[in-house]
Short mmCIF file of C-alpha atoms and ligand atoms in Angstrom, two decimals:
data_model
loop_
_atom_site.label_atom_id
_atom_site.label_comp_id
_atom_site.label_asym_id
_atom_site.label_seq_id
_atom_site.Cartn_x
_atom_site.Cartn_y
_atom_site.Cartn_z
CA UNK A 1 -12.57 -107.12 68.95
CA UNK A 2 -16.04 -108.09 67.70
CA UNK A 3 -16.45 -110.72 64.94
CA UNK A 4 -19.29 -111.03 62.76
CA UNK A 5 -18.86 -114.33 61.03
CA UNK A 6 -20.86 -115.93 58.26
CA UNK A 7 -20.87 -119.60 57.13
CA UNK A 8 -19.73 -120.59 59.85
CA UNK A 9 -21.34 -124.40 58.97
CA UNK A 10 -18.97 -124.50 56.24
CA UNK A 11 -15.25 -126.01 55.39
CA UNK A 12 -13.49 -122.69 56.48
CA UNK A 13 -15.87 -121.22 58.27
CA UNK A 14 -16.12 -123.50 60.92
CA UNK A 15 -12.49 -123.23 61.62
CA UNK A 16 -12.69 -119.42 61.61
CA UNK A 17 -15.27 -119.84 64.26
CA UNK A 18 -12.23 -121.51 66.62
CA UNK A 19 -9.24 -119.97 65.29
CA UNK A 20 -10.65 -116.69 65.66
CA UNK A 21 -12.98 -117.64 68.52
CA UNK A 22 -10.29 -118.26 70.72
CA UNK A 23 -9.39 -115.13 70.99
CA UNK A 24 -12.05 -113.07 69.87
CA UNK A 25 -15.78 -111.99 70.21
CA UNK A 26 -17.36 -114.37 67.38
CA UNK A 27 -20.73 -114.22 66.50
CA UNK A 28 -21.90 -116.84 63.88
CA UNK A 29 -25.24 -116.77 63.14
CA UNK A 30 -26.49 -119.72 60.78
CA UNK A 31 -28.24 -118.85 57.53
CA UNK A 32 -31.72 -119.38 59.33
CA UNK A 33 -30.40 -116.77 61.52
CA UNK A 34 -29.09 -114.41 58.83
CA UNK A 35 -29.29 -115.39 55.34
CA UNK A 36 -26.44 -112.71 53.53
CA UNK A 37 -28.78 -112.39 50.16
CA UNK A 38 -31.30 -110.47 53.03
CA UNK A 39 -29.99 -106.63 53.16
CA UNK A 40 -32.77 -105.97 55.79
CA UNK A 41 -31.42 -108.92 57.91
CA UNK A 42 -28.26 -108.04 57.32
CA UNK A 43 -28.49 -104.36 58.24
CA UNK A 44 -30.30 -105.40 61.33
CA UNK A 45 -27.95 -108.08 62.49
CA UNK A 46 -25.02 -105.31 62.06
CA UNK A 47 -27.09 -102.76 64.03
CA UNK A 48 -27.52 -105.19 66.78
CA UNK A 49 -24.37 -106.74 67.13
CA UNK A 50 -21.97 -103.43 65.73
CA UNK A 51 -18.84 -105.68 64.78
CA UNK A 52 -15.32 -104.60 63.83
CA UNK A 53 -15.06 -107.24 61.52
CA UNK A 54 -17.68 -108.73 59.22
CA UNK A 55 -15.64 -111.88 57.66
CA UNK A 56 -17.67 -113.90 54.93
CA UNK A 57 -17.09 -117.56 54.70
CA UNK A 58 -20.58 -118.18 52.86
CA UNK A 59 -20.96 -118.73 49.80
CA UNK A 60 -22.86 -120.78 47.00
CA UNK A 61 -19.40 -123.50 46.48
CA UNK A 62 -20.98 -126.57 43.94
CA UNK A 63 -19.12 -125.75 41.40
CA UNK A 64 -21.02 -127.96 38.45
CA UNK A 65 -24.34 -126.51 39.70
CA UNK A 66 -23.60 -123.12 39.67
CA UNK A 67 -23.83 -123.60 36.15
CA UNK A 68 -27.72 -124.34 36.04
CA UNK A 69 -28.51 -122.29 39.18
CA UNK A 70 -27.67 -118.59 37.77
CA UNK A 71 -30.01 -116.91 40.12
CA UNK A 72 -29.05 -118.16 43.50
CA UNK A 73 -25.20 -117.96 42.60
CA UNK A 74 -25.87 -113.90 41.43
CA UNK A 75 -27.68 -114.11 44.86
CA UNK A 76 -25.55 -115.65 47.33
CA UNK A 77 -22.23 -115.03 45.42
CA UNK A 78 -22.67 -111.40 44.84
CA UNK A 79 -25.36 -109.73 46.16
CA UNK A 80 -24.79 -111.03 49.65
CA UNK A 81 -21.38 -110.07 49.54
CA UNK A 82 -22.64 -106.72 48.13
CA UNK A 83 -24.75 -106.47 51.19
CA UNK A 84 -22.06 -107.34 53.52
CA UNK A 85 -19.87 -104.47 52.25
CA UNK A 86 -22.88 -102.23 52.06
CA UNK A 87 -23.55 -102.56 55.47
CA UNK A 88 -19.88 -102.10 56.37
CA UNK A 89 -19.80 -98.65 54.69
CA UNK A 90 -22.66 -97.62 57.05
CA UNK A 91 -21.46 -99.00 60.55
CA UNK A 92 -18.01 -98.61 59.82
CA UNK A 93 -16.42 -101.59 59.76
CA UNK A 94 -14.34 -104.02 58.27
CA UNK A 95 -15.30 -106.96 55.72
CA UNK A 96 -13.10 -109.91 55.19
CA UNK A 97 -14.35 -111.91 51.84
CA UNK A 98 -13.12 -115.02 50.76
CA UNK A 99 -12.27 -115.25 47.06
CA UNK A 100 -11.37 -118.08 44.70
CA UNK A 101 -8.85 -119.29 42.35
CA UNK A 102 -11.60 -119.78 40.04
CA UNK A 103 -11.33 -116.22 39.06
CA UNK A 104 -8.48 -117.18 36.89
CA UNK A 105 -8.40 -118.88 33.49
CA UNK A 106 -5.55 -120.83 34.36
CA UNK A 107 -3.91 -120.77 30.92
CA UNK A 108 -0.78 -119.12 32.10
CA UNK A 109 1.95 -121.66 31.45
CA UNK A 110 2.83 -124.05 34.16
CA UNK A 111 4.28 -124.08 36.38
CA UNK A 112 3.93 -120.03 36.33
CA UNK A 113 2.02 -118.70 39.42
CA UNK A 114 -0.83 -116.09 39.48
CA UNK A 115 -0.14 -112.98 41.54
CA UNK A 116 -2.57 -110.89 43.10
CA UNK A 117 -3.29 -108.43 40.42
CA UNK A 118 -2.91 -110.77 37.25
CA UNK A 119 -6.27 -110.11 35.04
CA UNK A 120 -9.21 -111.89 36.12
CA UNK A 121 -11.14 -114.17 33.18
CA UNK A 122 -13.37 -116.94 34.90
CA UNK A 123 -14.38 -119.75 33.01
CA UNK A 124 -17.12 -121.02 35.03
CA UNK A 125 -20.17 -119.55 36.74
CA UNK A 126 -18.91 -120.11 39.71
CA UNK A 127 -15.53 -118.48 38.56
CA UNK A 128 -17.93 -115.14 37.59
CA UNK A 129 -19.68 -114.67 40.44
CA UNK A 130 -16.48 -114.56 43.25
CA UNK A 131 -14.85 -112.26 40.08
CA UNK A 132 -17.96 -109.98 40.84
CA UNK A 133 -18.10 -110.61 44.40
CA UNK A 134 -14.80 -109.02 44.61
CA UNK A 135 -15.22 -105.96 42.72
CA UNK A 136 -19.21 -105.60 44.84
CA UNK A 137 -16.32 -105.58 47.83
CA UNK A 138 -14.06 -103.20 46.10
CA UNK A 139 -16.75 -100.90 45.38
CA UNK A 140 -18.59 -100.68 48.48
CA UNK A 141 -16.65 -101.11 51.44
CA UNK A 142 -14.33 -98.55 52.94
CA UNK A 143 -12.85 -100.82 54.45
CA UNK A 144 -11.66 -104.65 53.06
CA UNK A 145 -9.39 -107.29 52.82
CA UNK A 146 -10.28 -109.88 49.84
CA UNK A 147 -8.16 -113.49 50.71
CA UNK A 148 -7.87 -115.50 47.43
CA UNK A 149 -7.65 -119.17 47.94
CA UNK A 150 -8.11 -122.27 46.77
CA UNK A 151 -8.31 -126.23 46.98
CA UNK A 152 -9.21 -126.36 50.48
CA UNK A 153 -9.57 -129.52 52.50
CA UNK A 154 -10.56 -129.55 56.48
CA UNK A 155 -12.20 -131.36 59.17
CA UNK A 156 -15.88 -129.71 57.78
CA UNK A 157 -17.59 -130.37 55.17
CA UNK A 158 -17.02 -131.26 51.41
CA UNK A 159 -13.41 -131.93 50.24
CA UNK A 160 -11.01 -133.88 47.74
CA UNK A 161 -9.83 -135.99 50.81
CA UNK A 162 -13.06 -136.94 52.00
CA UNK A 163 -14.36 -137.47 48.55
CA UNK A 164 -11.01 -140.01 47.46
CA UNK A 165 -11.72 -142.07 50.75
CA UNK A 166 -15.54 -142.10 50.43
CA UNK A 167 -14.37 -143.20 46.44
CA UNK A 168 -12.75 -146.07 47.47
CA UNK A 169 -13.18 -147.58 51.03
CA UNK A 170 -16.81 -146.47 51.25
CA UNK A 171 -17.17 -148.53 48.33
CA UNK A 172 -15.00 -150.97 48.90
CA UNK A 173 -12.99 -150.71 45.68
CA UNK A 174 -9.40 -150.33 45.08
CA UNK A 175 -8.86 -148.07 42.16
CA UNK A 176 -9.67 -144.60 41.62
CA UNK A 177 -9.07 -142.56 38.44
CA UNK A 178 -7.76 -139.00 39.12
CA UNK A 179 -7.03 -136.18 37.30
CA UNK A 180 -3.32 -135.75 36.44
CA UNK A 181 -2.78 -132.34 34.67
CA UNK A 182 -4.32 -129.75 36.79
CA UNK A 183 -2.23 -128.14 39.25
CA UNK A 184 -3.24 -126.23 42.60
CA UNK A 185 -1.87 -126.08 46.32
CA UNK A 186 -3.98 -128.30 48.42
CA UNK A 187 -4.73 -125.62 51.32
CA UNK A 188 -5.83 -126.79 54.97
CA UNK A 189 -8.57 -124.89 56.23
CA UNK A 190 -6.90 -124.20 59.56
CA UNK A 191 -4.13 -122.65 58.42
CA UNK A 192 -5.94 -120.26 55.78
CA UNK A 193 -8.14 -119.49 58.98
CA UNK A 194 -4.76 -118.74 61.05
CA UNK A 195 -3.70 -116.61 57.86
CA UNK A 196 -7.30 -114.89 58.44
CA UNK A 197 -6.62 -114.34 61.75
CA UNK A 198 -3.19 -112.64 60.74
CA UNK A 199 -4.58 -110.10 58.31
CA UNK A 200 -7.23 -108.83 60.67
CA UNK A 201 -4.33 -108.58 63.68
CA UNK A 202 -2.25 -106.38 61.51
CA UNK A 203 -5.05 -104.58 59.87
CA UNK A 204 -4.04 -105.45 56.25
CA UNK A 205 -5.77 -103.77 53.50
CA UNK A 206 -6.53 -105.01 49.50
CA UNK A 207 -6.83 -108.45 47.76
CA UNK A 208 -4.12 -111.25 49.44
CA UNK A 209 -2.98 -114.71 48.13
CA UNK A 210 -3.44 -116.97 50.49
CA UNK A 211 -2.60 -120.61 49.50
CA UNK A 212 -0.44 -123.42 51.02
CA UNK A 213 3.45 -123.24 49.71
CA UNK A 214 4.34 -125.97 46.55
CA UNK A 215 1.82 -127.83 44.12
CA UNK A 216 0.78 -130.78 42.84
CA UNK A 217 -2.42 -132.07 40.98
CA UNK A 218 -5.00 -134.26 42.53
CA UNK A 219 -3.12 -137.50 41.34
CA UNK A 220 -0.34 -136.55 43.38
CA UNK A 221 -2.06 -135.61 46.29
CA UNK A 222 -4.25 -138.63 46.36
CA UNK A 223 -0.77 -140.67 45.74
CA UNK A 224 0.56 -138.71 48.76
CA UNK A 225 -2.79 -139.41 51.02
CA UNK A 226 -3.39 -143.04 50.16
CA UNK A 227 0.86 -143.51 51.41
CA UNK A 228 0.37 -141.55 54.25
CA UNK A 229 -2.21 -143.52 55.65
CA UNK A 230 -1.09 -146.62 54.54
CA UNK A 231 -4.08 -147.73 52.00
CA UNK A 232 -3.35 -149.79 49.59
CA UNK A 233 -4.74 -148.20 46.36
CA UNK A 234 -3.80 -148.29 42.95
CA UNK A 235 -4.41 -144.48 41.23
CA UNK A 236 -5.04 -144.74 37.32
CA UNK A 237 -4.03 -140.56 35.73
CA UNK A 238 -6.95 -139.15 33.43
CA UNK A 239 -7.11 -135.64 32.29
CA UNK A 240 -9.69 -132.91 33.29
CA UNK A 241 -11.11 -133.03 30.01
CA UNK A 242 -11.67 -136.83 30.63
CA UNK A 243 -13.43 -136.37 33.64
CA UNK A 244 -17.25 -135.32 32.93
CA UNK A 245 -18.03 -132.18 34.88
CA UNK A 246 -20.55 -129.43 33.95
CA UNK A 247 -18.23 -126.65 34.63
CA UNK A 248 -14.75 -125.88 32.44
CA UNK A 249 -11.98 -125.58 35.93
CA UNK A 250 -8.79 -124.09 35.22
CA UNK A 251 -5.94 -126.32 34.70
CA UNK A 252 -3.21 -123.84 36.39
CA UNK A 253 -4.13 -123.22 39.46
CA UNK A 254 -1.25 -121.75 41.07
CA UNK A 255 -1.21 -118.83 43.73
CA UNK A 256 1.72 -117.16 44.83
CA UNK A 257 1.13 -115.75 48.18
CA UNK A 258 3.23 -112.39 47.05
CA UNK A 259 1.82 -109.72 48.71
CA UNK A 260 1.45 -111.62 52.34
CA UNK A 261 5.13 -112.12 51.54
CA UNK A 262 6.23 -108.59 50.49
CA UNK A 263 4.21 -107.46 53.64
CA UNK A 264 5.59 -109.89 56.23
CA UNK A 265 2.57 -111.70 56.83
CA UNK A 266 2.98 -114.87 55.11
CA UNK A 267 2.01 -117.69 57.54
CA UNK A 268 1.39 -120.44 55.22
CA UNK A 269 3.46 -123.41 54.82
CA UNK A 270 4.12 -126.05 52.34
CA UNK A 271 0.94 -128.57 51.24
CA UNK A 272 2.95 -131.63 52.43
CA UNK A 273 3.23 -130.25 55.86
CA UNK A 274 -0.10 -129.47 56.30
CA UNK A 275 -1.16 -132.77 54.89
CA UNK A 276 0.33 -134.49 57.13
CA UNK A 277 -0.46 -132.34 60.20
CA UNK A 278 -4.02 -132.93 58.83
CA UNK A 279 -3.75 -136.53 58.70
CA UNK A 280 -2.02 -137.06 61.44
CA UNK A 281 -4.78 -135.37 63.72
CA UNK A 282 -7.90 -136.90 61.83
CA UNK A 283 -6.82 -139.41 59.47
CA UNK A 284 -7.64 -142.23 61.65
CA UNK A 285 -11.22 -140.81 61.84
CA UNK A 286 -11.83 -140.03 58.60
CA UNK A 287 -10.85 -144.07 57.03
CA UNK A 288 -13.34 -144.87 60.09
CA UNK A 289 -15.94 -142.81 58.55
CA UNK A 290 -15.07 -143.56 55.17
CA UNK A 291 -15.51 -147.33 55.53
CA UNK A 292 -18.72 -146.62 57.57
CA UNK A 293 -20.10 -145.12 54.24
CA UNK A 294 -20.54 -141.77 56.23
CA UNK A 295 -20.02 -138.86 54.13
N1 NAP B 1 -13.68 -125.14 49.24
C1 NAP B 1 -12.72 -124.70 48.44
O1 NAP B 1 -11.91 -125.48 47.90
C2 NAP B 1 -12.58 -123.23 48.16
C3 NAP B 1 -11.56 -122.81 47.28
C4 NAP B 1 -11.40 -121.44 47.04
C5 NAP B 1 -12.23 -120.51 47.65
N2 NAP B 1 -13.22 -120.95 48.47
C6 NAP B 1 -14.09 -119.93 49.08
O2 NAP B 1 -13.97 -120.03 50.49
C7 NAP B 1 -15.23 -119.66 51.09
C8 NAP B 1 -15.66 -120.78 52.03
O3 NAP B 1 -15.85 -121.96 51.26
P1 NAP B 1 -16.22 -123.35 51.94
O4 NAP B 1 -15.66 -124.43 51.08
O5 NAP B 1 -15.91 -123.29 53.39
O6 NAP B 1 -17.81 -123.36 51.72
P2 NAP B 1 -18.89 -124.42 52.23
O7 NAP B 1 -18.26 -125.50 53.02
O8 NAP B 1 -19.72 -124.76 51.04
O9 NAP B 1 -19.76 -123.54 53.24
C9 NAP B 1 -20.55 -122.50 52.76
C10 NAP B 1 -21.18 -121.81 53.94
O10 NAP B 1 -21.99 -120.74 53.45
C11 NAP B 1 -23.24 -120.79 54.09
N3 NAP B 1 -24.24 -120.14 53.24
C12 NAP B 1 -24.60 -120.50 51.98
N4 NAP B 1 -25.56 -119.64 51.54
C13 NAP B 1 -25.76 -118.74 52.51
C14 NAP B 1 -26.61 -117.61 52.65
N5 NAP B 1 -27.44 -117.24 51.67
N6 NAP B 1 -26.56 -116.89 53.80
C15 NAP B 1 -25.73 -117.26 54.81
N7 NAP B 1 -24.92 -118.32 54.74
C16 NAP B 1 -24.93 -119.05 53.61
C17 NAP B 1 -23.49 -122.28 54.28
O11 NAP B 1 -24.52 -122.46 55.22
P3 NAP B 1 -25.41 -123.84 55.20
O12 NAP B 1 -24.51 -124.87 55.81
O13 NAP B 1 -26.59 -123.51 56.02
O14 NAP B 1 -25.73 -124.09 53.77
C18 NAP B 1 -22.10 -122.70 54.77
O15 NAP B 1 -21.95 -122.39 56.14
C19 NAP B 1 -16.18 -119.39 49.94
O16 NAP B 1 -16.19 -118.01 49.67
C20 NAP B 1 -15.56 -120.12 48.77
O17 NAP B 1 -15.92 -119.52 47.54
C21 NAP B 1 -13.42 -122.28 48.75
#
């Protein structure tokens, strides 16, 4: 099987590239190499290489400026994706798109989860354009499998784990104020890859859950981190509306993995047990960096 894989630089992406990369063709070009908003790039790179899969990892992710940025989220967020599926419908192939829990409004009552085909009503930019991405999939490709997640951390790029530790030993200080009534399932990039992986093995069709088992909001989980690695840091709760962001996030945040479930294909596991899989691999590393000031 040939993989065509796209942003692979980012958080998931990258471990796509060695989930799926060990046992599977993957070609990852980097946006220099094929920049998704680019249909004649696209349609050439999909000529040239003729995958089986096209999986899409990239996307436009800041959150707060996808509020001031409307034409390179409708870009990257929709028409690439658009393209993607496009160009799937004309060499016959697959597309695997990564959607968001952002999609949701996150006013059902807690702790009540959101299943696959609840109504969609975003509340942020960013929220609208994976919305759209999803139905530019729908529409277009033959062919698709749409993975919903959510709160991902991972060894790449931007997360909530890096960003407490950067908070606090990168600046040397030993509070941190956290949000204490949203509520999500903090989701390890591996294992969402390994659920990728899944899907494509047993050619799965439609729009999947895919989010770590259990919940908790960011207080807890930076309670849970700050334990784990034995950091002594003392967490002060604040609500979302007390912390200044650009873009209104949804305060339930809840996935229920039902259709992986009803379909045997559920390989996700509970956020605690990632965690501290996580942290046990690259927790060391990551205080190390933190204290460095790396980001
Ligand atoms: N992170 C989360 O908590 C979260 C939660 C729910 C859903 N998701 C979804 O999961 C997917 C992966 O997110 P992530 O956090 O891994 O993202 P990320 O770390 O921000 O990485 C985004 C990737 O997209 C690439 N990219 C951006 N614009 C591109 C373009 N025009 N053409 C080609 N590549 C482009 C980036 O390349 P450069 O490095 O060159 O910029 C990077 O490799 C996204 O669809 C996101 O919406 C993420």
């Amino acid at each position: 099987m040939r993989i065509l894989l796209l942003g692979s630089s980012g958080l998931l992406g990258h471990d796509c590239k060695e989930v799926l990369g060990n046992a599977y063709e993957v070609i990852a070009p980097n946006r220099e190499e094929l920049d998704i908003i680019n249909w004649d790039v696209v349609i050439e790179k999909m000529q040239k290489v003729s995958p089986d899969i096209v999986l899409n990892c990239a996307a436009f992710t800041d959150v707060d400026a996808c509020e001031k940025e409307h034409f390179k989220v409708r870009k990257v967020n929709l028409e690439g994706p658009r393209n993607l599926a496009q160009g799937s419908a004309r060499f016959n192939c697959k597309v695997v798109h990564i959607s968001s829990d952002y999609v949701f409004d996150g006013k059902k009552s807690l702790p009540q989860p959101y299943f696959e085909d609840d109504s969609m009503e975003p509340l942020s930019a960013y929220g609208r354009s994976k919305y759209e991405s999803e139905v530019a999939v729908k529409e277009n490709a033959p062919d698709y499998i749409i993975v919903r997640s959510g709160w991902l951390y991972g060894i790449k790029g931007k997360d909530f784990i890096k960003s407490i530790l950067n908070k606090t030993l990168g600046k040397k200080r030993k509070t941190l104020r956290v949000v204490a009534d949203q509520y999500a399932s903090p989701t390890w990039s591996y294992r969402l890859a390994t659920q990728i992986k899944e899907l494509i093995e047993r050619d799965a069709k439609g729009t999947y859950h895919a989010t770590a088992e259990g919940y908790c909001t960011p207080y807890e989980l930076s309670q849970y981190v700050f334990k784990k690695l034995n950091l002594n840091i003392s967490l002060e709760p604040i609500g979302l509306t007390d912390y200044k962001q650009l873009a209104k996030r949804p305060h339930n945040c809840i996935l229920e993995n039902r259709l992986l479930k009803k379909q045997g294909l559920n390989v996700m596991v509970d956020w605690k047990e990632d965690v501290d899989a996580f942290l046990d691999e690259f927790g060391k590393d990551l205080v190390k960096e933190a204290r460095r000031g790396k980001k």
